[in-house]
Amino acid sequence: MSFRHENEEGRDLRKPFLHTGSWYRMSSRQSSLMTSSQMIRDGSVSVLACVLIVSLGPVQFGFTGGYSSPTQSEISRNLKLTVSEFSVFGSLSNVGAMVGAIASGQIAEYIGRKGSLMIAAIPNIIGWLAISFAEDSSFLYMGRLLEGFGVGIISYTVPVYIAEIAPQNMRGSLGSVNQLSVTIGIMLSYLLGLFVHWRALAILGTFPCLILIPGLFFIPESPRWLAKMGMTDDFEASLQVLRGFETDITQEVNEIKRSVASSNRRATIRFSDLIQRRYWFPLTIGIGLLVLQQSTGTNGVLFYSSTIFQSAGISNSNVATFGLGAIQAIATAVSTWLVDRTGRRILLIVSSSGMTVSLAIVASSFFIKGFVEESSTMYAVMGILSVIGVVGMIIGFSLGMGPIPWIIMSEILPVNIKGLAGSIATLANWFICWIVTLTAPLLLSWNDGGTFTLYMLMSAITVVFTGLLVPETKGKTLEEIQFSFR
């Protein structure tokens, strides 16, 4: 049975929302005559251009997450919000993201990765406009929910798209661009929030998606998704433009066809099938890493960072928070350079180990501060030590636990369950993020040192989990990774 025939049913049911476009095939036939084709003849340049365009989605993700920090006092004063009302505003993005996460896998499977990003961009723009023109809490809440919904879709779709288009020797570095873009978005919201009114900042929040939407029309759809849908001509054309028109893609085409043909032999997955190692093992790793990413308390630490900075004698906590965001972005950029050189597994172990040590320092400093006088030198030293611990924790997180769980999730999930399993993993990540954000102030009011000890224990569990279960995926094709679980 031919590859095309095997996928006829898929072709009738599912079509790309934004079609790959005939210009790819035209460019491949007439590359010597077209100036535009010269710009994308080098496969790495073509893939990088695609990654830079879709990374506008994670920039939006980060901007949404960082928006509430520099705007809290102004919004609360202008709209007369209580602390609890503003807390609801901040947390609603997580609620919206959980809803978006539930839908993300199926949307990306049925209308393609590009169409999924288009759908995510539209509510983000509407949400920012609702916040900008809000005169009471209802518009603020509606806008925040819409933003969260879009972010939930983006958080699944972008790492999957990048993993599916990237060559195996660049997949880790390009995948890390996803988290790097998130940190850039956070840093931009902190920086602009120092100078711009909250309504103007909300208008600026629309820019990433306003640029993303037209950009989607100039990049190819994921070749692996097109192959799964049986769109053979578009699949090969998309892969050719990603690898360069002068590159021989025969071997990669055949590998993808074999993988898709194998997964299509059993198109319907029953719950009883999940007991097979080829399904439960990658599911455990993907969901486990994304749950542990949030359970280590990064959002709780960031939430409390301004208080820690104040206790260390830093008067302008907003500037200090921006500095922390800049450190996070720099460390993530280092991870982007390292991930395809050292490997995913070793970076995860180093990252979670560094977080464990850093959180132990923060916890110890708070415990010691409870036994000394506030006017003493030891109290001031412990305040400085807690800042060092927080910075070390953020650097450790950014080097591995920030970007790599998303990379591994996009690499190891089998093709025929990727949509459903990816939605579950993304939902679990956002749910734990919401729990950590919600409980952080309660835990910190209970016991500072105890809270950071809890986060330290979760980081230590991450070290063990990675050492025992997480495989190395560096240098392997997606097909080789998924075949290894059989």
Coordinates of C-alpha atoms in Angstrom, one line a residue:
M1 CA 0.0 0.0 0.0
S2 CA 1.4 3.4 -0.9
F3 CA 2.1 6.2 1.5
R4 CA -0.3 8.5 -0.3
H5 CA -3.1 5.8 -0.3
E6 CA -2.7 5.1 3.4
N7 CA -3.4 8.7 4.3
E8 CA -6.3 9.5 2.0
E9 CA -8.7 9.5 4.9
G10 CA -6.6 12.0 6.8
R11 CA -6.4 14.3 3.7
D12 CA -10.2 14.5 3.6
L13 CA -10.7 15.2 7.3
R14 CA -7.9 17.5 8.2
K15 CA -6.4 20.3 6.1
P16 CA -4.0 23.1 7.0
F17 CA -5.7 26.3 8.1
L18 CA -2.8 28.3 6.4
H19 CA -1.9 26.3 3.3
T20 CA 1.8 25.6 2.6
G21 CA 1.5 27.4 -0.7
S22 CA 2.6 26.7 -4.2
W23 CA 5.5 29.2 -4.0
Y24 CA 7.7 26.5 -2.3
R25 CA 7.4 24.2 -5.3
M26 CA 7.8 27.1 -7.7
S27 CA 10.9 28.2 -5.9
S28 CA 12.4 24.7 -5.9
R29 CA 11.9 24.5 -9.7
Q30 CA 13.0 28.0 -10.5
S31 CA 15.5 28.8 -7.8
S32 CA 18.0 30.1 -10.3
L33 CA 15.6 32.7 -11.5
M34 CA 14.2 33.9 -8.2
T35 CA 16.0 36.4 -5.9
S36 CA 13.9 35.3 -2.9
S37 CA 15.1 31.8 -3.2
Q38 CA 18.7 32.8 -2.8
M39 CA 17.8 34.1 0.7
I40 CA 16.6 30.7 1.8
R41 CA 18.9 28.4 -0.2
D42 CA 20.9 27.6 2.9
G43 CA 18.7 25.2 5.0
S44 CA 20.0 26.5 8.3
V45 CA 19.1 30.1 7.3
S46 CA 15.6 28.9 6.3
V47 CA 15.0 27.1 9.5
L48 CA 16.3 29.9 11.6
A49 CA 14.0 32.4 9.9
C50 CA 11.0 30.1 10.6
V51 CA 12.0 29.8 14.3
L52 CA 12.5 33.6 14.7
I53 CA 9.0 34.2 13.3
V54 CA 7.2 31.6 15.5
S55 CA 9.3 32.7 18.5
L56 CA 7.1 35.9 18.5
G57 CA 4.5 33.6 20.2
P58 CA 6.7 32.9 23.2
V59 CA 7.7 36.6 23.4
Q60 CA 3.9 37.2 23.8
F61 CA 3.8 34.4 26.4
G62 CA 6.5 36.1 28.4
F63 CA 5.1 39.6 28.0
T64 CA 1.8 38.3 29.4
G65 CA 3.5 36.7 32.4
G66 CA 5.5 39.8 33.2
Y67 CA 2.8 42.4 32.7
S68 CA 1.2 42.3 36.1
S69 CA 4.4 42.9 38.1
P70 CA 5.3 46.5 37.0
T71 CA 1.6 47.6 36.6
Q72 CA 0.1 46.4 39.9
S73 CA 0.2 49.8 41.8
E74 CA -1.0 51.8 38.8
I75 CA -3.9 49.5 37.8
S76 CA -5.0 49.1 41.4
R77 CA -5.0 52.9 41.9
N78 CA -6.6 53.9 38.6
L79 CA -9.4 51.2 38.7
K80 CA -9.7 51.1 42.5
L81 CA -8.9 47.4 42.8
T82 CA -8.3 45.7 46.1
V83 CA -5.3 43.4 46.5
S84 CA -7.5 40.3 46.1
E85 CA -9.1 41.7 42.9
F86 CA -5.7 42.3 41.4
S87 CA -4.5 38.8 42.5
V88 CA -7.5 37.4 40.6
F89 CA -6.4 39.4 37.5
G90 CA -2.9 38.0 37.7
S91 CA -4.0 34.4 38.1
L92 CA -6.6 34.4 35.4
S93 CA -3.9 34.1 32.7
N94 CA -3.1 30.7 34.2
V95 CA -6.8 29.7 34.1
G96 CA -7.1 30.7 30.5
A97 CA -3.8 28.9 29.7
M98 CA -5.3 25.7 31.2
V99 CA -8.2 25.9 28.8
G100 CA -5.9 26.7 25.9
A101 CA -3.7 23.7 26.8
I102 CA -6.7 21.3 26.8
A103 CA -7.5 22.5 23.2
S104 CA -4.0 23.0 21.9
G105 CA -3.1 19.4 20.9
Q106 CA -6.3 18.8 19.0
I107 CA -6.2 22.2 17.3
A108 CA -2.6 21.7 16.2
E109 CA -3.5 18.2 14.9
Y110 CA -6.6 19.1 12.9
I111 CA -5.6 22.4 11.3
G112 CA -1.8 22.4 11.5
R113 CA 0.8 24.1 13.6
K114 CA 0.6 27.4 11.7
G115 CA -3.2 27.5 11.9
S116 CA -3.0 26.8 15.6
L117 CA -0.7 29.8 16.1
M118 CA -3.0 32.0 14.1
I119 CA -5.9 31.0 16.3
A120 CA -3.7 31.7 19.4
A121 CA -2.7 35.2 18.1
I122 CA -6.2 36.5 17.7
P123 CA -7.5 36.2 21.3
N124 CA -4.2 37.6 22.5
I125 CA -4.7 40.8 20.5
I126 CA -8.3 41.1 21.6
G127 CA -7.3 40.5 25.2
W128 CA -4.6 43.2 25.2
L129 CA -7.1 45.7 23.7
A130 CA -9.7 44.8 26.3
I131 CA -7.1 45.5 29.1
S132 CA -6.0 48.7 27.5
F133 CA -9.5 50.2 27.3
A134 CA -10.7 48.7 30.6
E135 CA -12.7 51.0 32.9
D136 CA -13.5 48.3 35.5
S137 CA -12.4 44.8 36.6
S138 CA -14.7 43.0 34.1
F139 CA -12.8 44.0 31.0
L140 CA -9.5 43.4 32.8
Y141 CA -10.6 39.8 33.7
M142 CA -11.9 39.1 30.2
G143 CA -8.7 40.4 28.6
R144 CA -6.5 38.3 30.9
L145 CA -8.5 35.1 30.2
L146 CA -8.3 35.6 26.4
E147 CA -4.5 36.2 26.7
G148 CA -4.1 33.1 28.8
F149 CA -6.1 31.0 26.3
G150 CA -3.8 32.1 23.5
V151 CA -0.7 31.5 25.6
G152 CA -1.9 28.0 26.5
I153 CA -2.0 27.1 22.8
I154 CA 1.3 28.8 22.0
S155 CA 3.1 27.0 24.9
Y156 CA 2.4 23.6 23.2
T157 CA 2.5 24.5 19.5
V158 CA 5.7 26.4 19.2
P159 CA 8.1 23.8 20.7
V160 CA 6.4 21.1 18.7
Y161 CA 6.7 23.1 15.4
I162 CA 10.4 23.9 16.1
A163 CA 11.2 20.2 16.9
E164 CA 9.5 19.1 13.7
I165 CA 11.2 21.5 11.3
A166 CA 14.7 21.5 12.9
P167 CA 17.6 19.3 11.6
Q168 CA 18.7 16.9 14.3
N169 CA 22.1 18.7 14.9
M170 CA 20.3 22.0 15.6
R171 CA 17.1 20.8 17.3
G172 CA 18.2 21.4 20.9
S173 CA 19.6 24.9 20.2
L174 CA 16.6 26.0 18.1
G175 CA 14.2 24.4 20.7
S176 CA 15.8 26.5 23.4
V177 CA 14.9 29.7 21.5
N178 CA 11.3 29.0 22.7
Q179 CA 12.2 29.6 26.4
L180 CA 14.7 32.3 25.5
S181 CA 11.9 34.2 23.8
V182 CA 9.7 33.8 26.9
T183 CA 12.4 35.3 29.0
I184 CA 12.9 38.2 26.5
G185 CA 9.2 38.9 26.7
I186 CA 9.3 38.9 30.5
M187 CA 12.3 41.2 30.5
L188 CA 10.7 43.6 28.0
S189 CA 7.5 43.9 30.1
Y190 CA 9.7 44.7 33.2
L191 CA 11.8 47.2 31.3
L192 CA 8.9 49.0 29.5
G193 CA 6.8 48.9 32.6
L194 CA 9.4 51.3 34.3
F195 CA 8.6 54.0 31.7
V196 CA 5.2 53.4 30.1
H197 CA 1.7 53.8 31.5
W198 CA -0.1 50.4 32.0
R199 CA -2.6 51.2 29.2
A200 CA 0.1 52.0 26.7
L201 CA 2.0 48.8 27.9
A202 CA -1.1 46.8 27.0
I203 CA -1.1 48.3 23.5
L204 CA 2.6 47.4 23.1
G205 CA 1.6 43.8 24.1
T206 CA -0.3 43.4 20.9
F207 CA 2.8 43.9 18.7
P208 CA 4.3 40.4 18.9
C209 CA 1.1 38.8 17.6
L210 CA 0.5 41.6 15.1
I211 CA 3.8 40.7 13.5
L212 CA 3.4 37.0 13.9
I213 CA 0.1 36.8 11.9
P214 CA 1.5 38.0 8.6
G215 CA 4.8 36.2 9.3
L216 CA 2.9 32.9 9.3
F217 CA 2.1 33.3 5.6
F218 CA 5.8 33.2 4.7
I219 CA 6.9 30.0 6.5
P220 CA 6.2 26.4 5.6
E221 CA 3.9 24.1 7.6
S222 CA 5.6 21.4 9.6
P223 CA 6.6 18.7 7.1
R224 CA 5.9 15.9 9.6
W225 CA 2.4 17.1 10.1
L226 CA 1.9 17.3 6.4
A227 CA 3.2 13.8 6.0
K228 CA 0.9 12.5 8.7
M229 CA -2.1 14.2 6.9
G230 CA -1.0 12.5 3.6
M231 CA -0.2 15.7 1.8
T232 CA 2.9 14.1 0.1
D233 CA 3.7 16.9 -2.4
D234 CA 3.4 19.7 0.2
F235 CA 5.4 17.5 2.7
E236 CA 8.3 17.1 0.4
A237 CA 8.2 20.7 -0.7
S238 CA 8.1 22.0 2.9
L239 CA 11.1 19.8 3.9
Q240 CA 13.0 20.9 0.8
V241 CA 12.7 24.6 1.5
L242 CA 13.7 24.0 5.2
R243 CA 16.8 22.0 4.2
G244 CA 17.8 24.1 1.2
F245 CA 17.0 23.5 -2.4
E246 CA 20.4 22.0 -3.2
T247 CA 20.2 19.5 -0.3
D248 CA 19.4 15.8 -0.9
I249 CA 16.4 15.1 1.4
T250 CA 15.7 11.5 0.2
Q251 CA 16.9 9.8 3.3
E252 CA 14.9 12.1 5.7
V253 CA 11.8 11.8 3.5
N254 CA 12.0 8.0 3.7
E255 CA 12.5 8.0 7.4
I256 CA 9.5 10.2 8.0
K257 CA 7.3 8.2 5.6
R258 CA 8.3 4.9 7.4
S259 CA 7.5 6.5 10.8
V260 CA 4.1 7.9 9.7
A261 CA 3.2 4.6 8.0
S262 CA 4.1 2.7 11.1
S263 CA 2.0 5.0 13.3
N264 CA -0.9 4.8 10.9
R265 CA -1.3 1.0 11.1
R266 CA -3.1 1.7 14.4
A267 CA -4.7 5.1 14.1
T268 CA -7.0 4.7 17.1
I269 CA -5.3 4.4 20.5
R270 CA -7.2 2.7 23.3
F271 CA -6.5 3.3 27.0
S272 CA -5.4 -0.3 27.2
D273 CA -2.7 0.4 24.7
L274 CA -1.1 2.9 27.0
I275 CA 0.4 0.1 29.2
Q276 CA 2.8 -0.5 26.3
R277 CA 6.3 0.8 27.0
R278 CA 6.3 2.8 23.7
Y279 CA 3.5 4.9 25.2
W280 CA 3.7 5.0 29.0
F281 CA 7.4 5.6 29.2
P282 CA 7.6 8.8 27.0
L283 CA 4.3 10.0 28.6
T284 CA 5.8 9.6 32.1
I285 CA 8.9 11.5 31.1
G286 CA 7.1 14.3 29.2
I287 CA 4.5 14.9 31.9
G288 CA 6.9 14.4 34.7
L289 CA 9.5 16.9 33.5
L290 CA 6.8 19.6 32.9
V291 CA 5.2 19.0 36.3
L292 CA 8.6 19.1 38.1
Q293 CA 9.6 22.3 36.1
Q294 CA 6.8 24.2 37.9
S295 CA 7.0 22.2 41.2
T296 CA 10.5 23.6 41.9
G297 CA 8.8 26.9 42.7
T298 CA 10.4 29.2 40.2
N299 CA 7.2 31.3 40.0
G300 CA 7.0 31.4 43.8
V301 CA 10.6 32.6 44.0
L302 CA 10.0 35.3 41.4
F303 CA 6.9 36.3 43.2
Y304 CA 8.9 36.9 46.4
S305 CA 12.0 38.4 44.7
S306 CA 11.1 42.0 45.4
T307 CA 10.7 41.3 49.1
I308 CA 14.1 39.5 49.2
F309 CA 15.7 42.4 47.4
Q310 CA 14.3 44.8 49.9
S311 CA 15.5 42.7 52.8
A312 CA 19.0 42.9 51.3
G313 CA 18.9 46.7 51.3
I314 CA 17.9 47.2 47.6
S315 CA 15.5 50.1 47.6
N316 CA 14.2 50.0 44.0
S317 CA 12.7 46.5 43.7
N318 CA 11.3 47.1 40.2
V319 CA 14.8 47.8 38.8
A320 CA 16.1 44.7 40.7
T321 CA 13.3 42.6 39.2
F322 CA 14.3 43.8 35.7
G323 CA 17.9 42.8 36.5
L324 CA 16.7 39.4 37.5
G325 CA 14.8 39.1 34.2
A326 CA 17.9 40.1 32.3
I327 CA 20.0 37.5 34.1
Q328 CA 17.3 34.9 33.2
A329 CA 17.5 35.9 29.6
I330 CA 21.3 35.7 29.4
A331 CA 21.4 32.3 31.2
T332 CA 18.8 31.0 28.8
A333 CA 20.9 32.2 25.8
V334 CA 23.8 30.3 27.2
S335 CA 21.6 27.2 27.4
T336 CA 20.7 27.7 23.7
W337 CA 24.4 27.5 22.9
L338 CA 25.1 24.5 25.2
V339 CA 22.2 22.2 24.6
D340 CA 23.4 20.6 21.4
R341 CA 27.0 20.4 22.6
T342 CA 26.6 18.9 26.1
G343 CA 23.2 17.1 25.6
R344 CA 19.8 17.5 27.3
R345 CA 20.2 15.0 30.1
I346 CA 23.5 16.4 31.5
L347 CA 22.1 20.0 31.4
L348 CA 19.0 18.9 33.2
I349 CA 21.0 17.2 36.0
V350 CA 23.4 20.2 36.3
S351 CA 20.5 22.6 36.3
S352 CA 18.3 20.9 38.9
S353 CA 21.4 20.2 41.1
G354 CA 22.3 23.9 40.9
M355 CA 18.7 24.8 41.8
T356 CA 18.8 22.4 44.8
V357 CA 22.0 24.0 46.2
S358 CA 20.7 27.6 45.5
L359 CA 17.4 26.9 47.2
A360 CA 19.2 25.4 50.2
I361 CA 21.1 28.6 50.5
V362 CA 17.9 30.7 50.4
A363 CA 16.1 28.4 52.9
S364 CA 19.1 28.4 55.3
S365 CA 19.4 32.2 55.2
F366 CA 15.8 32.6 56.1
F367 CA 16.0 30.1 59.0
I368 CA 19.1 31.8 60.4
K369 CA 17.5 35.3 60.0
G370 CA 14.7 34.0 62.3
F371 CA 17.2 33.6 65.2
V372 CA 19.2 36.9 64.9
E373 CA 18.4 40.6 65.5
E374 CA 17.3 42.7 62.6
S375 CA 20.0 45.3 63.4
S376 CA 22.8 42.8 63.5
T377 CA 25.5 42.3 60.8
M378 CA 24.5 38.6 60.5
Y379 CA 20.9 39.6 59.5
A380 CA 22.3 41.8 56.7
V381 CA 24.7 39.1 55.5
M382 CA 21.8 36.6 55.4
G383 CA 19.8 39.0 53.3
I384 CA 22.6 39.3 50.8
L385 CA 23.0 35.5 50.8
S386 CA 19.4 35.0 50.1
V387 CA 19.7 37.3 47.0
I388 CA 22.7 35.3 45.8
G389 CA 20.7 32.1 46.3
V390 CA 17.7 33.5 44.3
V391 CA 20.0 34.6 41.4
G392 CA 21.7 31.2 41.5
M393 CA 18.4 29.4 41.4
I394 CA 17.2 31.5 38.4
I395 CA 20.5 30.9 36.5
G396 CA 20.2 27.1 37.3
F397 CA 16.6 27.1 36.1
S398 CA 17.4 29.0 32.9
L399 CA 20.3 26.7 32.0
G400 CA 18.2 23.5 31.9
M401 CA 14.8 23.2 33.7
G402 CA 13.4 26.2 31.9
P403 CA 13.9 25.3 28.2
I404 CA 14.7 21.5 28.1
P405 CA 11.4 20.0 29.4
W406 CA 9.6 21.6 26.5
I407 CA 12.2 20.3 24.1
I408 CA 12.1 16.8 25.4
M409 CA 8.3 16.8 25.4
S410 CA 8.2 17.8 21.7
E411 CA 10.9 15.1 20.9
I412 CA 9.7 12.0 22.6
L413 CA 5.9 11.8 22.3
P414 CA 4.9 9.3 19.6
V415 CA 3.3 10.8 16.5
N416 CA -0.1 9.1 16.9
I417 CA -0.6 10.3 20.5
K418 CA 1.3 13.6 20.3
G419 CA -1.8 15.8 20.1
L420 CA -3.6 14.3 23.1
A421 CA -0.5 13.6 25.2
G422 CA 0.9 17.0 24.5
S423 CA -2.3 18.6 25.6
I424 CA -2.2 16.6 28.9
A425 CA 1.4 17.5 29.5
T426 CA 0.8 21.2 28.8
L427 CA -2.3 21.2 31.0
A428 CA -0.4 19.6 33.8
N429 CA 2.3 22.3 33.5
W430 CA -0.1 25.1 33.7
F431 CA -2.1 23.6 36.5
I432 CA 1.0 23.2 38.7
C433 CA 2.0 26.8 37.7
W434 CA -1.4 28.0 38.9
I435 CA -1.1 26.0 42.2
V436 CA 2.4 27.3 42.9
T437 CA 1.4 30.9 42.1
L438 CA -1.7 30.6 44.3
T439 CA 0.0 29.0 47.3
A440 CA 3.3 30.9 47.3
P441 CA 2.0 33.9 49.4
L442 CA 0.2 31.5 51.8
L443 CA 3.3 29.3 52.2
L444 CA 5.6 32.3 52.6
S445 CA 3.4 33.9 55.2
W446 CA 3.5 30.5 57.1
N447 CA 7.3 30.0 57.0
D448 CA 9.8 31.5 54.6
G449 CA 12.5 28.9 55.2
G450 CA 10.0 26.0 55.1
T451 CA 8.7 27.2 51.7
F452 CA 12.1 27.2 50.1
T453 CA 12.9 23.9 51.7
L454 CA 9.9 22.4 50.0
Y455 CA 11.0 23.8 46.7
M456 CA 14.5 22.5 47.3
L457 CA 13.1 19.0 47.9
M458 CA 11.3 19.1 44.6
S459 CA 14.5 20.2 42.8
A460 CA 16.3 17.2 44.4
I461 CA 13.5 14.9 43.2
T462 CA 14.1 16.3 39.7
V463 CA 17.8 15.3 39.9
V464 CA 16.8 11.7 40.7
F465 CA 14.0 11.6 38.2
T466 CA 16.3 12.8 35.4
G467 CA 19.1 10.5 36.4
L468 CA 16.8 7.4 36.4
L469 CA 14.4 8.0 33.6
V470 CA 15.3 10.7 31.1
P471 CA 17.1 9.5 28.0
E472 CA 19.6 11.5 26.0
T473 CA 18.1 12.7 22.7
K474 CA 21.0 14.8 21.4
G475 CA 22.0 13.9 17.8
K476 CA 19.0 11.6 17.1
T477 CA 16.2 12.1 14.6
L478 CA 12.6 12.3 16.0
E479 CA 12.0 8.9 14.3
E480 CA 15.0 7.4 16.0
I481 CA 14.0 8.7 19.5
Q482 CA 10.4 7.4 19.2
F483 CA 11.6 4.0 17.8
S484 CA 13.9 3.6 20.9
F485 CA 10.8 3.4 23.2
R486 CA 9.4 0.3 21.4

